mmCIF file of C-alpha atoms in Angstrom:
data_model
loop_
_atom_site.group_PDB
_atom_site.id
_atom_site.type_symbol
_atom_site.label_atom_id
_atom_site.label_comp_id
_atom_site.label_asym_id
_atom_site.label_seq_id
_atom_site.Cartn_x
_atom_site.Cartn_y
_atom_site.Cartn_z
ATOM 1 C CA UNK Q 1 -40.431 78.211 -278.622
ATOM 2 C CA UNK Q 2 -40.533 80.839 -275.748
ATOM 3 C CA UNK Q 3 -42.668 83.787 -277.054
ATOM 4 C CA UNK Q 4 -42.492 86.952 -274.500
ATOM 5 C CA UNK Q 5 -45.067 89.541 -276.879
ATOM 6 C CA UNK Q 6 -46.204 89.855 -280.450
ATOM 7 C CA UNK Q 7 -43.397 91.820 -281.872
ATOM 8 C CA UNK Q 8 -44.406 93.580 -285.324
ATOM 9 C CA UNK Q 9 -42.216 92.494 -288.187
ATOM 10 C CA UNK Q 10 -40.017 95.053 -290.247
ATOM 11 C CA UNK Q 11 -41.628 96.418 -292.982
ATOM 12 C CA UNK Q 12 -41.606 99.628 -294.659
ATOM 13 C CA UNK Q 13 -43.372 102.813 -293.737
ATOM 14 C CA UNK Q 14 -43.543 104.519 -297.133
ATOM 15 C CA UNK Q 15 -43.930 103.184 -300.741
ATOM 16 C CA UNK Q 16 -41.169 104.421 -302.932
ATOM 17 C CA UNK Q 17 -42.685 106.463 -305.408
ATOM 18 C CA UNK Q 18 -41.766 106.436 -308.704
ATOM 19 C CA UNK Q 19 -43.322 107.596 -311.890
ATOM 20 C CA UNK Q 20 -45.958 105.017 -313.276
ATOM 21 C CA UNK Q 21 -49.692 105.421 -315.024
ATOM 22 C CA UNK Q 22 -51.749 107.397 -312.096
ATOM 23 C CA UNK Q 23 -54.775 105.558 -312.775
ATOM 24 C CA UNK Q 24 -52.357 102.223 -311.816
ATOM 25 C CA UNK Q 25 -50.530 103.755 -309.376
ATOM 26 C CA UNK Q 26 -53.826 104.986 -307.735
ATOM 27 C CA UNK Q 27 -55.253 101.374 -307.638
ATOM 28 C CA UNK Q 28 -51.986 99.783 -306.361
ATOM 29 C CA UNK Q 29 -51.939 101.725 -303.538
ATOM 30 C CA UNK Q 30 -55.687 101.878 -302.598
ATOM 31 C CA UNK Q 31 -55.419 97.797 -302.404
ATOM 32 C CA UNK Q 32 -51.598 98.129 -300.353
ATOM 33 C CA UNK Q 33 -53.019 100.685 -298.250
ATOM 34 C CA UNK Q 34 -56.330 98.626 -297.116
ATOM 35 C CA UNK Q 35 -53.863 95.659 -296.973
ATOM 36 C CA UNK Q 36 -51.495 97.346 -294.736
ATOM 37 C CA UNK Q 37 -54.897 98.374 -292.347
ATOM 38 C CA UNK Q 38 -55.283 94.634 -292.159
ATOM 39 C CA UNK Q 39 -52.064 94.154 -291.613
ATOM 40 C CA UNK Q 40 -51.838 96.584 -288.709
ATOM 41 C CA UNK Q 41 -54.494 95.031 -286.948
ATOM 42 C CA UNK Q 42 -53.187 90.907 -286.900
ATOM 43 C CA UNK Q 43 -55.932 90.211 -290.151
ATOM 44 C CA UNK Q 44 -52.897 88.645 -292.418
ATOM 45 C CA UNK Q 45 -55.148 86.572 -294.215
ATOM 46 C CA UNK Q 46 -57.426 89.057 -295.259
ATOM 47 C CA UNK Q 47 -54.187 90.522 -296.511
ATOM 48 C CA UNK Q 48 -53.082 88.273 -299.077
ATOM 49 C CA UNK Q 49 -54.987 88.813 -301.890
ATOM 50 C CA UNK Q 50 -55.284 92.471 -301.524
ATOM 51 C CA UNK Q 51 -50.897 92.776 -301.647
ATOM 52 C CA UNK Q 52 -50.837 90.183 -304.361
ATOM 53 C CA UNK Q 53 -53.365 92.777 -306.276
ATOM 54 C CA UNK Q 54 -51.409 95.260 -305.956
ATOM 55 C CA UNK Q 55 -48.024 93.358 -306.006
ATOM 56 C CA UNK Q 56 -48.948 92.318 -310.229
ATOM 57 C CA UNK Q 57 -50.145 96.139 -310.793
ATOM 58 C CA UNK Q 58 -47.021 97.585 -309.624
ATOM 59 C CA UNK Q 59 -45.084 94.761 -311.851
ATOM 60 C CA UNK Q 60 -47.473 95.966 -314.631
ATOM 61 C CA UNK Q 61 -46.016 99.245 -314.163
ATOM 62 C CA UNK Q 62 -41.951 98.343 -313.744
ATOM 63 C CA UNK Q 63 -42.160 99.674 -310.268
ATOM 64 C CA UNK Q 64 -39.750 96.657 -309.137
ATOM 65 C CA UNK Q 65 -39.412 98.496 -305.496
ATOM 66 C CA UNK Q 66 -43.183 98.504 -304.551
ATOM 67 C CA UNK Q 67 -43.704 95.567 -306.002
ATOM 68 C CA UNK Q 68 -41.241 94.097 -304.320
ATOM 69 C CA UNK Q 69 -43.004 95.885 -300.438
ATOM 70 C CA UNK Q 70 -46.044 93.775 -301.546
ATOM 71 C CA UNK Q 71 -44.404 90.656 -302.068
ATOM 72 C CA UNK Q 72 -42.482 91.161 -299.613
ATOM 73 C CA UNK Q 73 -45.545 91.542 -296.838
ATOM 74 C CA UNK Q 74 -47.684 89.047 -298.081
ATOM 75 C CA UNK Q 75 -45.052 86.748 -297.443
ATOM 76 C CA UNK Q 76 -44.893 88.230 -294.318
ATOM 77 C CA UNK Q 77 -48.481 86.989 -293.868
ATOM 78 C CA UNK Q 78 -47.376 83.817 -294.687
ATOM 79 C CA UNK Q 79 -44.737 83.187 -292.057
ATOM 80 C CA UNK Q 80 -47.413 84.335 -289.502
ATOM 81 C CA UNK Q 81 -50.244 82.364 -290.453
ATOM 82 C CA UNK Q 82 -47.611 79.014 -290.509
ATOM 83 C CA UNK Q 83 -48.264 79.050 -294.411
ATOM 84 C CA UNK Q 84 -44.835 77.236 -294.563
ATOM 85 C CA UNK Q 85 -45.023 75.782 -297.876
ATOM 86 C CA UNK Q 86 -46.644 79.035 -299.472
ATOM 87 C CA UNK Q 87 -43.159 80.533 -297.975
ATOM 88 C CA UNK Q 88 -40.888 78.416 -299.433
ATOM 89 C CA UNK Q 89 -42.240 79.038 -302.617
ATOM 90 C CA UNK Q 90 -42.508 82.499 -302.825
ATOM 91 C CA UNK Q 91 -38.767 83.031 -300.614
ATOM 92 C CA UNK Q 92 -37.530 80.735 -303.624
ATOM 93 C CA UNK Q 93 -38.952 82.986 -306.235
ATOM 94 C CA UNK Q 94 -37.883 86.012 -304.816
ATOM 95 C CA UNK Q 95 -34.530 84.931 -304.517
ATOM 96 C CA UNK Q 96 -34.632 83.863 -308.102
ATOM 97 C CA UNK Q 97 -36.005 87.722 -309.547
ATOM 98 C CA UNK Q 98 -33.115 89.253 -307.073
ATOM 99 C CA UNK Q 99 -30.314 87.194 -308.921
ATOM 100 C CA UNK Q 100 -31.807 88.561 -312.139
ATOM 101 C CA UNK Q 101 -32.026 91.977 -311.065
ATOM 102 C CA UNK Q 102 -29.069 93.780 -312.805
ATOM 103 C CA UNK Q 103 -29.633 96.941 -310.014
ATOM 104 C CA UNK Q 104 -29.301 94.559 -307.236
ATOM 105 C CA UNK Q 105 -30.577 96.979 -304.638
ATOM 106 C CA UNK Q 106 -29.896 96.702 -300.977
ATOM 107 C CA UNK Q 107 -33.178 97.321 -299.309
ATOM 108 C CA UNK Q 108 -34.606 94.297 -301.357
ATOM 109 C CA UNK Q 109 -30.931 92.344 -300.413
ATOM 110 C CA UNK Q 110 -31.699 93.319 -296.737
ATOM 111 C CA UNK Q 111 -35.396 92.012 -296.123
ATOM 112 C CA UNK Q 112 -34.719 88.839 -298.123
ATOM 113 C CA UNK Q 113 -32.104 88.127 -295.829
ATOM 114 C CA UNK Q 114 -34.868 89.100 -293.081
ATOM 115 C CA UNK Q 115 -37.186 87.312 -294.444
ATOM 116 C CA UNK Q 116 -35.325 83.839 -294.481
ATOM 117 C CA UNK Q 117 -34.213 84.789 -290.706
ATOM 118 C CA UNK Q 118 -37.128 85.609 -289.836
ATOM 119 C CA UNK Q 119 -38.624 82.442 -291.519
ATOM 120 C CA UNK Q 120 -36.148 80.106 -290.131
ATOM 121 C CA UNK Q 121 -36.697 81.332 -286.456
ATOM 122 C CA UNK Q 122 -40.250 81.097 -286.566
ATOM 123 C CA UNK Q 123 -39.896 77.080 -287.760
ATOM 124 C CA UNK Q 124 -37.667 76.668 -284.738
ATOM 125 C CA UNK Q 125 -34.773 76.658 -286.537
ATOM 126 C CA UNK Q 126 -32.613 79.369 -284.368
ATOM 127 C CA UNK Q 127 -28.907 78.414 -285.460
ATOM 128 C CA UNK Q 128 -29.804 78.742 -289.075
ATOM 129 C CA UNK Q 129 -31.719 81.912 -288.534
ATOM 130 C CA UNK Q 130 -29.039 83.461 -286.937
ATOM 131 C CA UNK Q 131 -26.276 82.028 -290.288
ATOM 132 C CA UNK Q 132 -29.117 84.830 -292.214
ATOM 133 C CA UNK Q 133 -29.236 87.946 -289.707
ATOM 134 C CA UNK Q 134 -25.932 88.094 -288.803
ATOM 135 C CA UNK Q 135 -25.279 89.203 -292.505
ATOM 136 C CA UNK Q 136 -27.501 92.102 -291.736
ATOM 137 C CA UNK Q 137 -25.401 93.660 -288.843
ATOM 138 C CA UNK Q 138 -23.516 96.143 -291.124
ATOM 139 C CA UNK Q 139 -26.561 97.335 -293.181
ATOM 140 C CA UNK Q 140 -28.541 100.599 -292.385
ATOM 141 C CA UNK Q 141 -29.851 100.994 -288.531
ATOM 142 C CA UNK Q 142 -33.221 100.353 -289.719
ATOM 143 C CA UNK Q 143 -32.568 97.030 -291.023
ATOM 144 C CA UNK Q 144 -29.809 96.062 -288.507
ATOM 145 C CA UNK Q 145 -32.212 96.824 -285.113
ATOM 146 C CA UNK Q 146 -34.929 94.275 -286.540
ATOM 147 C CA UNK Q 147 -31.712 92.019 -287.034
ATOM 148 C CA UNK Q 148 -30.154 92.491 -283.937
ATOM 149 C CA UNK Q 149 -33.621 92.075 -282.214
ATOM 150 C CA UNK Q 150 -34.044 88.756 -283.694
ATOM 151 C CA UNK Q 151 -31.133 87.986 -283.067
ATOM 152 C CA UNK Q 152 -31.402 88.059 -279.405
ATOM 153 C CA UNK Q 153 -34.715 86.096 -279.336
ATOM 154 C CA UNK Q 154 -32.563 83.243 -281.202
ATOM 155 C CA UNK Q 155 -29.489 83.294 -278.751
ATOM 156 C CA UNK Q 156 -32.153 83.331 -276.074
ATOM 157 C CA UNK Q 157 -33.443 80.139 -277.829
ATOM 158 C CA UNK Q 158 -30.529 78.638 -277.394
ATOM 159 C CA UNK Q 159 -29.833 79.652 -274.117
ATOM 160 C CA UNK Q 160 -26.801 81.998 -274.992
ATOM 161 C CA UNK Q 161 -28.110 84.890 -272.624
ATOM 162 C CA UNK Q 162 -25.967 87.232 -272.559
ATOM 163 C CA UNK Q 163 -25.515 87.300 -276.309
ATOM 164 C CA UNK Q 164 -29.202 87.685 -276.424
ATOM 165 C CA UNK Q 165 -28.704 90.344 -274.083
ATOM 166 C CA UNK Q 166 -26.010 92.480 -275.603
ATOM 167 C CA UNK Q 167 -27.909 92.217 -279.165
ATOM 168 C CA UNK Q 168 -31.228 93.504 -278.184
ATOM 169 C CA UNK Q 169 -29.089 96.375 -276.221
ATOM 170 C CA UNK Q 170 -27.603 97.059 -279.679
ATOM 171 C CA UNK Q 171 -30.880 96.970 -281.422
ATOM 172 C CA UNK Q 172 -31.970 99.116 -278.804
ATOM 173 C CA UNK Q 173 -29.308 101.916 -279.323
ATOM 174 C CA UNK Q 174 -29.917 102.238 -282.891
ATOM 175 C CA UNK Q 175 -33.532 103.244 -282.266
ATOM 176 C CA UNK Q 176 -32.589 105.491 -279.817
ATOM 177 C CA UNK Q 177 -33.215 108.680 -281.689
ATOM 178 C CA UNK Q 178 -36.556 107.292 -283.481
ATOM 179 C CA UNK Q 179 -39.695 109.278 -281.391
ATOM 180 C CA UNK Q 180 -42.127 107.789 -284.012
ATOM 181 C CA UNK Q 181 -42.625 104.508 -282.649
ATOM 182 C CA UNK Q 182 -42.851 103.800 -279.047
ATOM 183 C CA UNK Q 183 -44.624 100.686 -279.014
ATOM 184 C CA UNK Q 184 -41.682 98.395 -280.335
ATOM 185 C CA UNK Q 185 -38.909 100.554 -277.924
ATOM 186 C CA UNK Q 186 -41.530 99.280 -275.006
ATOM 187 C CA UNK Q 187 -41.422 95.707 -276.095
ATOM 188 C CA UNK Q 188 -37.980 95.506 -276.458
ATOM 189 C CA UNK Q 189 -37.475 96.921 -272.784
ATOM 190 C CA UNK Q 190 -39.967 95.082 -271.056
ATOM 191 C CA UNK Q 191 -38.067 91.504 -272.656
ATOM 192 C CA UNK Q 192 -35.017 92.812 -271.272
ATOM 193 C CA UNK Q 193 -36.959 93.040 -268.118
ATOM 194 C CA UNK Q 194 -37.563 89.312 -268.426
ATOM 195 C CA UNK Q 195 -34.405 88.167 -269.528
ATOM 196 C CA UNK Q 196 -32.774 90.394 -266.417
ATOM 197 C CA UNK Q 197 -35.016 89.458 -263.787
ATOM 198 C CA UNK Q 198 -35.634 85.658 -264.512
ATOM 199 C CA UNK Q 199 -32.169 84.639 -266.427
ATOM 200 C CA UNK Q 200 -29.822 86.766 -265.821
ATOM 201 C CA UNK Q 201 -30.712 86.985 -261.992
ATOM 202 C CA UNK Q 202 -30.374 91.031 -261.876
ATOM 203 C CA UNK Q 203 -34.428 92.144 -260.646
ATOM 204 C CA UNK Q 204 -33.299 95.519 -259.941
ATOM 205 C CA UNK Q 205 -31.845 96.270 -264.015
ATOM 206 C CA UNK Q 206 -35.339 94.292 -264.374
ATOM 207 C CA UNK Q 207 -37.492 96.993 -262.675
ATOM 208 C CA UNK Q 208 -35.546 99.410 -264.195
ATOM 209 C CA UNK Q 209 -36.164 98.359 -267.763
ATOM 210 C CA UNK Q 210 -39.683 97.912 -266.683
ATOM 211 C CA UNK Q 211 -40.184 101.270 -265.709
ATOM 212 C CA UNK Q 212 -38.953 102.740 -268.811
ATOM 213 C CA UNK Q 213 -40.807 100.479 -270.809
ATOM 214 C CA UNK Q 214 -43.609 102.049 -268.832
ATOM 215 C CA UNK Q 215 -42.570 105.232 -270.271
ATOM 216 C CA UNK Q 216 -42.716 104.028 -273.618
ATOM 217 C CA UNK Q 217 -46.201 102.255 -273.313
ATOM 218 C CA UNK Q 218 -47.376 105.561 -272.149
ATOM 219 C CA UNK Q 219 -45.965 107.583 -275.541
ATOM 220 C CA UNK Q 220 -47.594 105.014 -277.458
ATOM 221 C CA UNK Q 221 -50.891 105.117 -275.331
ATOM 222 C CA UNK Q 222 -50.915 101.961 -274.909
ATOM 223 C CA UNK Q 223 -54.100 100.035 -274.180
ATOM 224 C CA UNK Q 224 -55.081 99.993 -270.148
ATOM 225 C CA UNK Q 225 -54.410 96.012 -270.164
ATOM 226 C CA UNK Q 226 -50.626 96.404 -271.235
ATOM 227 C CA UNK Q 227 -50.548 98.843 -268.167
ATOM 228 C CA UNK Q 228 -52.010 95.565 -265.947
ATOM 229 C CA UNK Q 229 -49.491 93.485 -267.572
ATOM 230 C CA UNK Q 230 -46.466 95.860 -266.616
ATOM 231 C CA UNK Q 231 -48.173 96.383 -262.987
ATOM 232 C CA UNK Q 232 -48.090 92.938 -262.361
ATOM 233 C CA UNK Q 233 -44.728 92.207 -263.619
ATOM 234 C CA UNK Q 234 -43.247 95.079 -261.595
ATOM 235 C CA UNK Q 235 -45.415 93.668 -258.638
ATOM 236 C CA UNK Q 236 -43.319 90.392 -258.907
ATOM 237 C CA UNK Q 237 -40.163 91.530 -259.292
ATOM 238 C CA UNK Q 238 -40.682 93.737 -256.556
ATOM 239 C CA UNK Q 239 -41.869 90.782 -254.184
ATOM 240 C CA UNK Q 240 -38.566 88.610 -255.224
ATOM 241 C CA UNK Q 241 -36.939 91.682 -254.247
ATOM 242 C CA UNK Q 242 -38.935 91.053 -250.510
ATOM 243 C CA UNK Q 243 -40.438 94.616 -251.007
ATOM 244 C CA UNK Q 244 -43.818 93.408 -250.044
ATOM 245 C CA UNK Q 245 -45.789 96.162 -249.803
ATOM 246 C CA UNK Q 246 -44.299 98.126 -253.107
ATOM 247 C CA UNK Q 247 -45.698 94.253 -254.828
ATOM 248 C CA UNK Q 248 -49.311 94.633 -253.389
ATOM 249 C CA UNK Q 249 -49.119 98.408 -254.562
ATOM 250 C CA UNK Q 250 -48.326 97.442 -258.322
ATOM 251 C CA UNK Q 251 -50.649 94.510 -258.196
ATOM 252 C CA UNK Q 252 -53.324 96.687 -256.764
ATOM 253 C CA UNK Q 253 -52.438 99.357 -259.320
ATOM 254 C CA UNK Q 254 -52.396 96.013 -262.265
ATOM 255 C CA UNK Q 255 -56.039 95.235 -260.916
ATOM 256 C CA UNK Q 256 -57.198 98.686 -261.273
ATOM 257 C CA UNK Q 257 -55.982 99.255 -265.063
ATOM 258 C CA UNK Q 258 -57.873 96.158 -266.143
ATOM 259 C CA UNK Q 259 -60.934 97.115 -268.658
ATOM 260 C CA UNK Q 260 -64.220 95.797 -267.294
ATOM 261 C CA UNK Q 261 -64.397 93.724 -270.711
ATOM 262 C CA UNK Q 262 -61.135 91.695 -269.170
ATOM 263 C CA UNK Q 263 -62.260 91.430 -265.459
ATOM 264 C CA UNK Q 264 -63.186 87.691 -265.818
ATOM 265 C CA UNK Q 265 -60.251 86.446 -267.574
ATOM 266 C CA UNK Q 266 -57.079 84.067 -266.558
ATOM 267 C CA UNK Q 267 -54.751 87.697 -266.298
ATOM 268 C CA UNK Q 268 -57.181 88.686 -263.222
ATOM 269 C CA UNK Q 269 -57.245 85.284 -261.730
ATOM 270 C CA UNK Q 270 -53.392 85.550 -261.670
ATOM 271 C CA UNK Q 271 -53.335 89.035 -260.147
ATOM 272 C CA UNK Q 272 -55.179 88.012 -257.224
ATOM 273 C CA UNK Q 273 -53.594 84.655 -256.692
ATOM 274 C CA UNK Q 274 -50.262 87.158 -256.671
ATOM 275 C CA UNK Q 275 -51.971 89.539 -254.177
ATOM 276 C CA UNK Q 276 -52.551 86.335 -252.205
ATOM 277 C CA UNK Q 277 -49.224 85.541 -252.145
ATOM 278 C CA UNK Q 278 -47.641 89.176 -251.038
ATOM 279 C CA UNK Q 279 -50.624 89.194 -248.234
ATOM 280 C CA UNK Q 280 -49.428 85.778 -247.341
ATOM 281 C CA UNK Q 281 -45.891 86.739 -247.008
ATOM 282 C CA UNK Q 282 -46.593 89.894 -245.428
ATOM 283 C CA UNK Q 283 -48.781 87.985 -242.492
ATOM 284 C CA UNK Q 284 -52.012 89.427 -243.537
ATOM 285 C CA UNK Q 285 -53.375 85.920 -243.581
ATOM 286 C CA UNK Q 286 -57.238 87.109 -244.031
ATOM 287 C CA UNK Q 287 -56.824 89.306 -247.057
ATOM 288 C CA UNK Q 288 -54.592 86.473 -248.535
ATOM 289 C CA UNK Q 289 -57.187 83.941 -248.179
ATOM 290 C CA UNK Q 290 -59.402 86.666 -249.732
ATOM 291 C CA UNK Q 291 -57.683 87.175 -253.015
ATOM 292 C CA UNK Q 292 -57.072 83.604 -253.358
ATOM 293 C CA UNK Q 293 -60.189 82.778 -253.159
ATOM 294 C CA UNK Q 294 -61.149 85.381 -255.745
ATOM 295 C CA UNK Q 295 -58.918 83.672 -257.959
ATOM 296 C CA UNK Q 296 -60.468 80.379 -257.802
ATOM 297 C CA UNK Q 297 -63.676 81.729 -257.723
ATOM 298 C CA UNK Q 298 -62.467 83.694 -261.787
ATOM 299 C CA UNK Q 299 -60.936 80.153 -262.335
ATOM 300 C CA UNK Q 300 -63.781 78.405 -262.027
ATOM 301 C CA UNK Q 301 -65.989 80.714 -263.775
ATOM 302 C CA UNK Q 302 -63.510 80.374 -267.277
ATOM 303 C CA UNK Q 303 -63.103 76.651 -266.364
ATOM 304 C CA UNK Q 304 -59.437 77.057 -266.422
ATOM 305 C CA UNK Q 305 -58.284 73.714 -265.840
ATOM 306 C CA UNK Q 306 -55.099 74.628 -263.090
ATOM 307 C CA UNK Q 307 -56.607 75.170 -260.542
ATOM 308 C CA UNK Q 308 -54.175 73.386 -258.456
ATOM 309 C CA UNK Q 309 -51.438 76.074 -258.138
ATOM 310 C CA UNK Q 310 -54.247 78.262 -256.355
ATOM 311 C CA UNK Q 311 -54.788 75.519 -254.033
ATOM 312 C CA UNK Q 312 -51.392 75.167 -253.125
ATOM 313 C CA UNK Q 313 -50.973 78.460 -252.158
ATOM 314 C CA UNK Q 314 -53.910 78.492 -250.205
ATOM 315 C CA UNK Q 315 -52.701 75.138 -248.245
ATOM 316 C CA UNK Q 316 -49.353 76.742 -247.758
ATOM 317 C CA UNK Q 317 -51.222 79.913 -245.834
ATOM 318 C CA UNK Q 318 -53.346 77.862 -243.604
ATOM 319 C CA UNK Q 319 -50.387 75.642 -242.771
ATOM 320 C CA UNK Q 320 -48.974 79.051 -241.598
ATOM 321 C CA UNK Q 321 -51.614 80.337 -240.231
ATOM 322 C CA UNK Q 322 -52.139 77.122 -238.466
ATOM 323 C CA UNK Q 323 -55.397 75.655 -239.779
ATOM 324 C CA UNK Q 324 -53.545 71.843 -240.473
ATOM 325 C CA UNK Q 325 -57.487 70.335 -241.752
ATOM 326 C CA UNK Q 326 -58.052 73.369 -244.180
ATOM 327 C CA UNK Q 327 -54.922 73.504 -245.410
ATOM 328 C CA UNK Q 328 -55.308 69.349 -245.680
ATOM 329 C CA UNK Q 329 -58.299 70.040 -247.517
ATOM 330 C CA UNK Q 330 -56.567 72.709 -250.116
ATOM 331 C CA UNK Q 331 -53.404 70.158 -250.698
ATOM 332 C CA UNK Q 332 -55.888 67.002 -251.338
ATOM 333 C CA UNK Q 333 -57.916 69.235 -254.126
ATOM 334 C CA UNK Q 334 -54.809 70.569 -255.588
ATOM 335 C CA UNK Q 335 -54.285 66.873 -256.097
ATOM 336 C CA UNK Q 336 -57.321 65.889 -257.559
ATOM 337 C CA UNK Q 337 -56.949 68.716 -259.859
ATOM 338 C CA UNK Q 338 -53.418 67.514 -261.156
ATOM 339 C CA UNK Q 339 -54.751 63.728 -261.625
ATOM 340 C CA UNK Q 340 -57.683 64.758 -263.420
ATOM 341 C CA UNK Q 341 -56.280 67.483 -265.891
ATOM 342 C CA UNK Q 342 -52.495 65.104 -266.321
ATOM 343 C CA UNK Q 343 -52.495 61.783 -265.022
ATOM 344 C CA UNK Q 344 -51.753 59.963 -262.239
ATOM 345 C CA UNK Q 345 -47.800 60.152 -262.508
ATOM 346 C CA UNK Q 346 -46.965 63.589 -263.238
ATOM 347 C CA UNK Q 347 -44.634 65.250 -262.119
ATOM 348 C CA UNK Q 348 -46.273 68.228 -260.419
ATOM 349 C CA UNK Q 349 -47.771 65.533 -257.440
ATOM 350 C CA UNK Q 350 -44.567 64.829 -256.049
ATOM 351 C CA UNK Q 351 -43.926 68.194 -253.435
ATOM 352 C CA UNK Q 352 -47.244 67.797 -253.274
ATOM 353 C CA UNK Q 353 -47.532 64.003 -251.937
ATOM 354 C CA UNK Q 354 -44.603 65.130 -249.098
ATOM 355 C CA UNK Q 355 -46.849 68.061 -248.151
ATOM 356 C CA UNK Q 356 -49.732 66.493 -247.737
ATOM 357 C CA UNK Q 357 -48.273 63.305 -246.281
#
């Protein structure tokens, strides 16, 4: 399964009050509110217990709607932490207390249709997600964006791109009024980036949804590293786009937003081997071999095992810059590096045998 960013899942801001024993309702939502602080921060299976405590005091009180929130994050938790038979059971029982439900009410109708979509897409299971959120098109715009947005990461599953297109353009437009939450408008755009630049073969509508994303990232003050992400996504498109020296200034700019903390990780390594490349292709043969030997050099230190692609690049520059023995050299270690990490017959040796031939 292709997985772009971490998208949050649809839950619900706000509990719905209603009138229960304060001393209950009190302890409820101290446990759902530590829970949801958890939740917030990727912890899901510190979460469990805590919305199953107060998913049986909110049943204790006949508050079927918060009750109902708790169940319906914790199995939430589940799905993410691949807890697929804890799922099934608890989708099963909740679809068992809906059908006995006389008030039958359509938020709870809604996110158990969510939840099974959401469910099947994460077990790979696309078509049959998509059989559960397309029944959730003509429900409020809160629940129909999340639908729509899924929806689009299941046509793009099954490589239907410009239905995956057109519904994360819809989910888009029915958050277009909502100021409160940046973040997820700034994922959505910077897939659409993505899907525009790499499958749907338009980089400038890429750039463009990059940029806003951009905006968004900044509303939500974002962490620094997203801002290196973005940089060095713009820098590519910018360099398919032959606008060399716009690519070295994002990739500069992608280098420069990276926390110290992050400075020897596999996201720098890739930054410079990318400023290699735009130095390359802009003829600045020196400060290519620079960055791309920074890159092998961060490589190295986080034993990253491909090294080879780094090596390539530097054989193709001293090919072009005409240095045949170092660029000999680079081709015969990007080698070594393939038939040590995957074998001697795969497939990433056979440019490589022709160039070095």
């Amino acid at each position: 399964m292709v997985s772009f960013l971490i998208i949050a899942s649809p839950v619900s801001e706000n509990l719905h009050a209603r009138k229960i024993s304060p001393v209950l309702s009190d302890s409820a939502l101290f446990y759902f509110r530590q829970a949801d602080s958890l939740n917030r921060a990727g912890q899901w299976q510190k979460t469990i217990s805590l919305y199953r405590a107060a998913e049986m005091l909110y049943q204790n009180g006949k508050d079927t709607m918060n009750a109902w929130q708790c169940r319906y994050k914790r199995i939430m938790a589940f799905i993410n932490l691949r807890l697929y038979d804890s799922v099934e059971k608890d989708i099963h029982e909740a679809r068992l207390l809906y059908e006995k439900d006389t008030s039958k009410q359509n938020t709870i109708h809604a996110e158990l249709l969510f939840l099974q979509g959401y469910y099947a897409y994460k077990t790979d299971n696309p078509a049959q997600a998509i059989s559960f959120l397309s029944r959730l098109l003509n429900a409020n715009d809160y629940h129909s964006s999340y639908a729509n947005r899924y929806l689009a990461y299941c046509y793009f599953e099954l490589g239907d791109f410009i239905r995956a297109r057109d519904n994360m353009l819809r989910a888009l437009s029915l958050i277009e009024n909502d100021t409160l939450h940046p973040a997820r408008k700034a994922h959505d755009l910077h897939w659409l980036s993505i899907l525009y630049t790499y499958y749907l073969g338009n980089r400038s509508k890429g750039l463009q949804y990059l940029n806003l994303a951009g905006e968004q990232y900044r509303r939500a003050h974002a962490a620094p590293e997203t801002f290196s992400m973005l940089y060095n996504d713009m820098g590519t498109i910018s360099m398919k786009n032959s606008d060399y020296s716009q690519a070295q200034d994002y990739y500069i700019m992608a280098v420069s937003n990276l926390p110290s903390a992050k400075k020897n990780t596999l996201t720098l390594a890739r930054i410079y081997n990318n400023l290699g490349i735009v130095n390359h292709k802009m003829g600045r043969y020196q400060q290519a071999e620079s960055y791309l030997s920074k890159s092998l050099t961060v490589k190295k230190q986080i034993n990253n095992v491909e090294l080879y692609s780094t090596y390539i690049n530097l054989g193709n520059l001293y090919l072009d810059w005409n240095k045949p023995e170092k660029a000999n050299d680079s081709f015969r270690k990007s080698i070594e590096n393939i038939k040590q990490q995957y074998g001697e017959n795969n497939w990433r040796l056979a440019d490589l045998y022709q160039n070095y031939g």
